[in-house]
């Protein structure tokens, strides 16, 4: 089942839970939305999920909940990435969890249930009582076992100058950038650039730039054999302890711990 096909199939039966597992080797899933809510799980790397306002960084052994109607495109960072998807019809009075985008670490119970469903594809309807009971319970468990959503996203700039500046930062991520020098490179004062970040992105330059570096390092950790010291340097850190401490502050784990989560469990 290719991606073009499954995108049109998800909502054909509004009452079904739609299952699409083992999506692998896709380089890009075009912008689209569904009437159903989407559970997207990944292994083997990082998946970029781009909505109209944000870029999300979904790391291995985590899942993202995408509410109904949210337009999004999917960019896996490596052909090794495996994605598993479940699409759920939503009730009018669904709880807050199902109404907002979020990235969460997966727990062992959900992993076991995904393993159980790993060869299922297509519509699962109430008439398939045994299968339906499992995926229906899976949806309920998402909300009941959820921890706090991880802030693994960056807002899209809308100001033309800031779009250029962020492209420059991304293209030169291996260098360290300080606000005064960056501002002068773009014929701005550091005060005006500071204000522009706050106004357009709702966050300071240092917070945006720190997260950009750490999210990029996450891709290197998942998709390469570079050691952690090399990766620190590749995102502009001259000090390994500073990089490791910053990484842990942003993502809640040390780089070495994150690398261990990249084993593939659910390959068919």
CSV table of N, CA and C in Angstrom, one decimal, residues 33-102:
chain,number,residue,atom,x,y,z
A,33,UNK,N,-4.5,16.2,5.7
A,33,UNK,CA,-5.1,16.2,7.0
A,33,UNK,C,-6.2,15.0,6.9
A,34,UNK,N,-6.6,14.6,8.1
A,34,UNK,CA,-7.6,13.5,8.2
A,34,UNK,C,-8.8,14.0,9.1
A,35,UNK,N,-9.9,13.3,8.9
A,35,UNK,CA,-11.1,13.6,9.8
A,35,UNK,C,-10.8,12.8,11.1
A,36,UNK,N,-9.9,11.8,11.0
A,36,UNK,CA,-9.6,11.0,12.2
A,36,UNK,C,-8.4,11.5,12.9
A,37,UNK,N,-8.3,11.3,14.2
A,37,UNK,CA,-7.1,11.6,14.9
A,37,UNK,C,-6.0,10.6,14.6
A,38,UNK,N,-4.7,11.0,14.6
A,38,UNK,CA,-3.6,10.1,14.2
A,38,UNK,C,-2.6,9.8,15.3
A,39,UNK,N,-2.4,8.5,15.6
A,39,UNK,CA,-1.3,8.1,16.4
A,39,UNK,C,-0.1,7.7,15.5
A,40,UNK,N,1.0,8.4,15.6
A,40,UNK,CA,2.2,8.2,14.8
A,40,UNK,C,3.4,7.8,15.7
A,41,UNK,N,3.9,6.6,15.5
A,41,UNK,CA,5.0,6.0,16.3
A,41,UNK,C,6.2,5.8,15.4
A,42,UNK,N,7.4,6.0,15.9
A,42,UNK,CA,8.5,5.9,15.1
A,42,UNK,C,9.7,5.1,15.8
A,43,UNK,N,10.5,4.4,15.0
A,43,UNK,CA,11.7,3.8,15.4
A,43,UNK,C,12.7,4.0,14.3
A,44,UNK,N,14.0,3.9,14.8
A,44,UNK,CA,15.1,3.9,13.8
A,44,UNK,C,15.6,5.3,13.4
A,45,UNK,N,15.1,6.3,14.1
A,45,UNK,CA,15.5,7.7,13.7
A,45,UNK,C,14.6,8.7,14.1
A,46,UNK,N,14.7,9.9,13.5
A,46,UNK,CA,13.8,11.0,13.9
A,46,UNK,C,12.9,11.3,12.7
A,47,UNK,N,11.6,11.6,13.0
A,47,UNK,CA,10.7,12.0,12.0
A,47,UNK,C,10.3,13.5,12.2
A,48,UNK,N,10.4,14.3,11.1
A,48,UNK,CA,9.9,15.7,11.2
A,48,UNK,C,8.5,15.7,10.8
A,49,UNK,N,7.7,16.3,11.6
A,49,UNK,CA,6.3,16.5,11.3
A,49,UNK,C,6.0,18.1,11.2
A,50,UNK,N,5.7,18.5,10.0
A,50,UNK,CA,5.6,20.0,9.8
A,50,UNK,C,4.1,20.3,9.7
A,51,UNK,N,3.6,21.2,10.6
A,51,UNK,CA,2.3,21.7,10.5
A,51,UNK,C,2.3,23.1,10.0
A,52,UNK,N,1.2,23.8,9.9
A,52,UNK,CA,1.2,25.2,9.4
A,52,UNK,C,2.0,26.1,10.3
A,53,UNK,N,2.1,25.8,11.6
A,53,UNK,CA,2.8,26.8,12.5
A,53,UNK,C,4.1,26.3,13.1
A,54,UNK,N,4.3,24.9,13.0
A,54,UNK,CA,5.4,24.4,13.8
A,54,UNK,C,6.1,23.2,13.0
A,55,UNK,N,7.4,23.0,13.4
A,55,UNK,CA,8.1,21.8,13.0
A,55,UNK,C,8.3,21.0,14.3
A,56,UNK,N,7.8,19.8,14.3
A,56,UNK,CA,8.0,18.8,15.4
A,56,UNK,C,9.1,17.8,15.1
A,57,UNK,N,9.8,17.5,16.1
A,57,UNK,CA,10.9,16.5,16.0
A,57,UNK,C,10.5,15.3,16.8
A,58,UNK,N,10.1,14.2,16.1
A,58,UNK,CA,9.6,13.0,16.8
A,58,UNK,C,10.7,12.0,16.8
A,59,UNK,N,11.3,11.7,18.0
A,59,UNK,CA,12.5,10.8,18.0
A,59,UNK,C,12.0,9.3,18.2
A,60,UNK,N,12.9,8.4,17.9
A,60,UNK,CA,12.6,7.0,18.0
A,60,UNK,C,12.1,6.7,19.4
A,61,UNK,N,11.2,5.7,19.5
A,61,UNK,CA,10.6,5.2,20.7
A,61,UNK,C,9.6,6.2,21.4
A,62,UNK,N,9.2,7.2,20.5
A,62,UNK,CA,8.2,8.1,21.0
A,62,UNK,C,7.0,8.1,20.0
A,63,UNK,N,5.9,8.7,20.4
A,63,UNK,CA,4.8,8.8,19.4
A,63,UNK,C,4.3,10.3,19.5
A,64,UNK,N,3.6,10.6,18.4
A,64,UNK,CA,2.9,11.9,18.3
A,64,UNK,C,1.5,11.7,18.1
A,65,UNK,N,0.7,12.5,18.8
A,65,UNK,CA,-0.8,12.5,18.6
A,65,UNK,C,-1.1,13.7,17.7
A,66,UNK,N,-1.7,13.5,16.6
A,66,UNK,CA,-2.1,14.6,15.7
A,66,UNK,C,-3.6,14.6,15.6
A,67,UNK,N,-4.3,15.7,16.1
A,67,UNK,CA,-5.7,15.8,16.2
A,67,UNK,C,-6.3,15.8,14.8
A,68,UNK,N,-7.6,15.5,14.7
A,68,UNK,CA,-8.3,15.6,13.4
A,68,UNK,C,-8.2,17.0,12.8
A,69,UNK,N,-8.1,17.0,11.5
A,69,UNK,CA,-8.1,18.3,10.8
A,69,UNK,C,-6.8,19.1,10.8
A,70,UNK,N,-5.8,18.6,11.5
A,70,UNK,CA,-4.5,19.3,11.5
A,70,UNK,C,-3.7,19.0,10.3
A,71,UNK,N,-3.5,20.0,9.4
A,71,UNK,CA,-2.7,19.7,8.2
A,71,UNK,C,-1.2,19.5,8.6
A,72,UNK,N,-0.6,18.5,8.0
A,72,UNK,CA,0.7,18.2,8.3
A,72,UNK,C,1.4,17.4,7.2
A,73,UNK,N,2.7,17.6,7.1
A,73,UNK,CA,3.6,16.8,6.2
A,73,UNK,C,4.6,16.1,7.1
A,74,UNK,N,5.1,14.9,6.6
A,74,UNK,CA,6.0,14.1,7.3
A,74,UNK,C,7.3,13.9,6.6
A,75,UNK,N,8.4,14.2,7.2
A,75,UNK,CA,9.7,14.0,6.6
A,75,UNK,C,10.6,13.1,7.5
A,76,UNK,N,10.7,11.8,7.2
A,76,UNK,CA,11.6,11.0,8.0
A,76,UNK,C,13.1,11.4,7.7
A,77,UNK,N,13.9,11.4,8.8
A,77,UNK,CA,15.3,11.9,8.6
A,77,UNK,C,16.2,10.9,8.0
A,78,UNK,N,15.7,9.6,7.8
A,78,UNK,CA,16.6,8.6,7.3
A,78,UNK,C,15.7,7.5,6.7
A,79,UNK,N,16.1,6.8,5.6
A,79,UNK,CA,15.3,5.7,5.1
A,79,UNK,C,15.1,4.5,6.0
A,80,UNK,N,15.9,4.5,7.1
A,80,UNK,CA,15.8,3.4,8.1
A,80,UNK,C,14.6,3.6,9.0
A,81,UNK,N,14.0,4.8,9.0
A,81,UNK,CA,12.9,5.1,9.9
A,81,UNK,C,11.7,4.2,9.6
A,82,UNK,N,11.2,3.6,10.7
A,82,UNK,CA,9.9,2.8,10.6
A,82,UNK,C,8.8,3.6,11.3
A,83,UNK,N,7.7,3.7,10.6
A,83,UNK,CA,6.5,4.5,11.2
A,83,UNK,C,5.3,3.5,11.3
A,84,UNK,N,4.6,3.6,12.4
A,84,UNK,CA,3.4,2.9,12.6
A,84,UNK,C,2.3,3.9,12.9
A,85,UNK,N,1.1,3.7,12.2
A,85,UNK,CA,0.0,4.7,12.3
A,85,UNK,C,-1.3,4.0,12.7
A,86,UNK,N,-2.0,4.6,13.6
A,86,UNK,CA,-3.4,4.2,13.9
A,86,UNK,C,-4.2,5.5,13.8
A,87,UNK,N,-5.3,5.4,13.1
A,87,UNK,CA,-6.2,6.6,12.9
A,87,UNK,C,-7.6,6.3,13.6
A,88,UNK,N,-8.0,7.2,14.5
A,88,UNK,CA,-9.2,6.9,15.3
A,88,UNK,C,-10.3,7.9,15.0
A,89,UNK,N,-11.5,7.5,14.8
A,89,UNK,CA,-12.7,8.4,14.7
A,89,UNK,C,-12.8,9.1,16.1
A,90,UNK,N,-13.1,10.4,16.0
A,90,UNK,CA,-13.2,11.2,17.2
A,90,UNK,C,-14.6,11.6,17.6
A,91,UNK,N,-14.9,11.5,18.9
A,91,UNK,CA,-16.2,11.8,19.4
A,91,UNK,C,-16.2,13.3,19.7
A,92,UNK,N,-17.4,13.9,19.7
A,92,UNK,CA,-17.5,15.4,19.9
A,92,UNK,C,-17.0,15.8,21.2
A,93,UNK,N,-17.3,15.1,22.2
A,93,UNK,CA,-16.8,15.5,23.6
A,93,UNK,C,-15.5,14.8,24.0
A,94,UNK,N,-14.6,14.6,23.1
A,94,UNK,CA,-13.3,14.0,23.4
A,94,UNK,C,-12.6,14.9,24.4
A,95,UNK,N,-11.7,14.2,25.2
A,95,UNK,CA,-11.0,15.0,26.2
A,95,UNK,C,-9.9,15.8,25.6
A,96,UNK,N,-9.3,16.7,26.4
A,96,UNK,CA,-8.3,17.6,25.9
A,96,UNK,C,-7.1,17.0,25.3
A,97,UNK,N,-6.7,15.8,25.8
A,97,UNK,CA,-5.6,15.1,25.2
A,97,UNK,C,-5.7,14.9,23.7
A,98,UNK,N,-6.9,14.6,23.2
A,98,UNK,CA,-7.1,14.2,21.8
A,98,UNK,C,-7.3,15.5,20.9
A,99,UNK,N,-7.3,16.7,21.6
A,99,UNK,CA,-7.5,17.9,20.8
A,99,UNK,C,-6.3,18.7,20.6
A,100,UNK,N,-5.2,18.2,21.1
A,100,UNK,CA,-3.9,19.0,20.9
A,100,UNK,C,-2.8,18.1,20.4
A,101,UNK,N,-1.9,18.7,19.6
A,101,UNK,CA,-0.7,18.0,19.2
A,101,UNK,C,0.2,17.8,20.4
A,102,UNK,N,0.9,16.6,20.4
A,102,UNK,CA,1.8,16.3,21.5
A,102,UNK,C,2.7,15.2,21.1
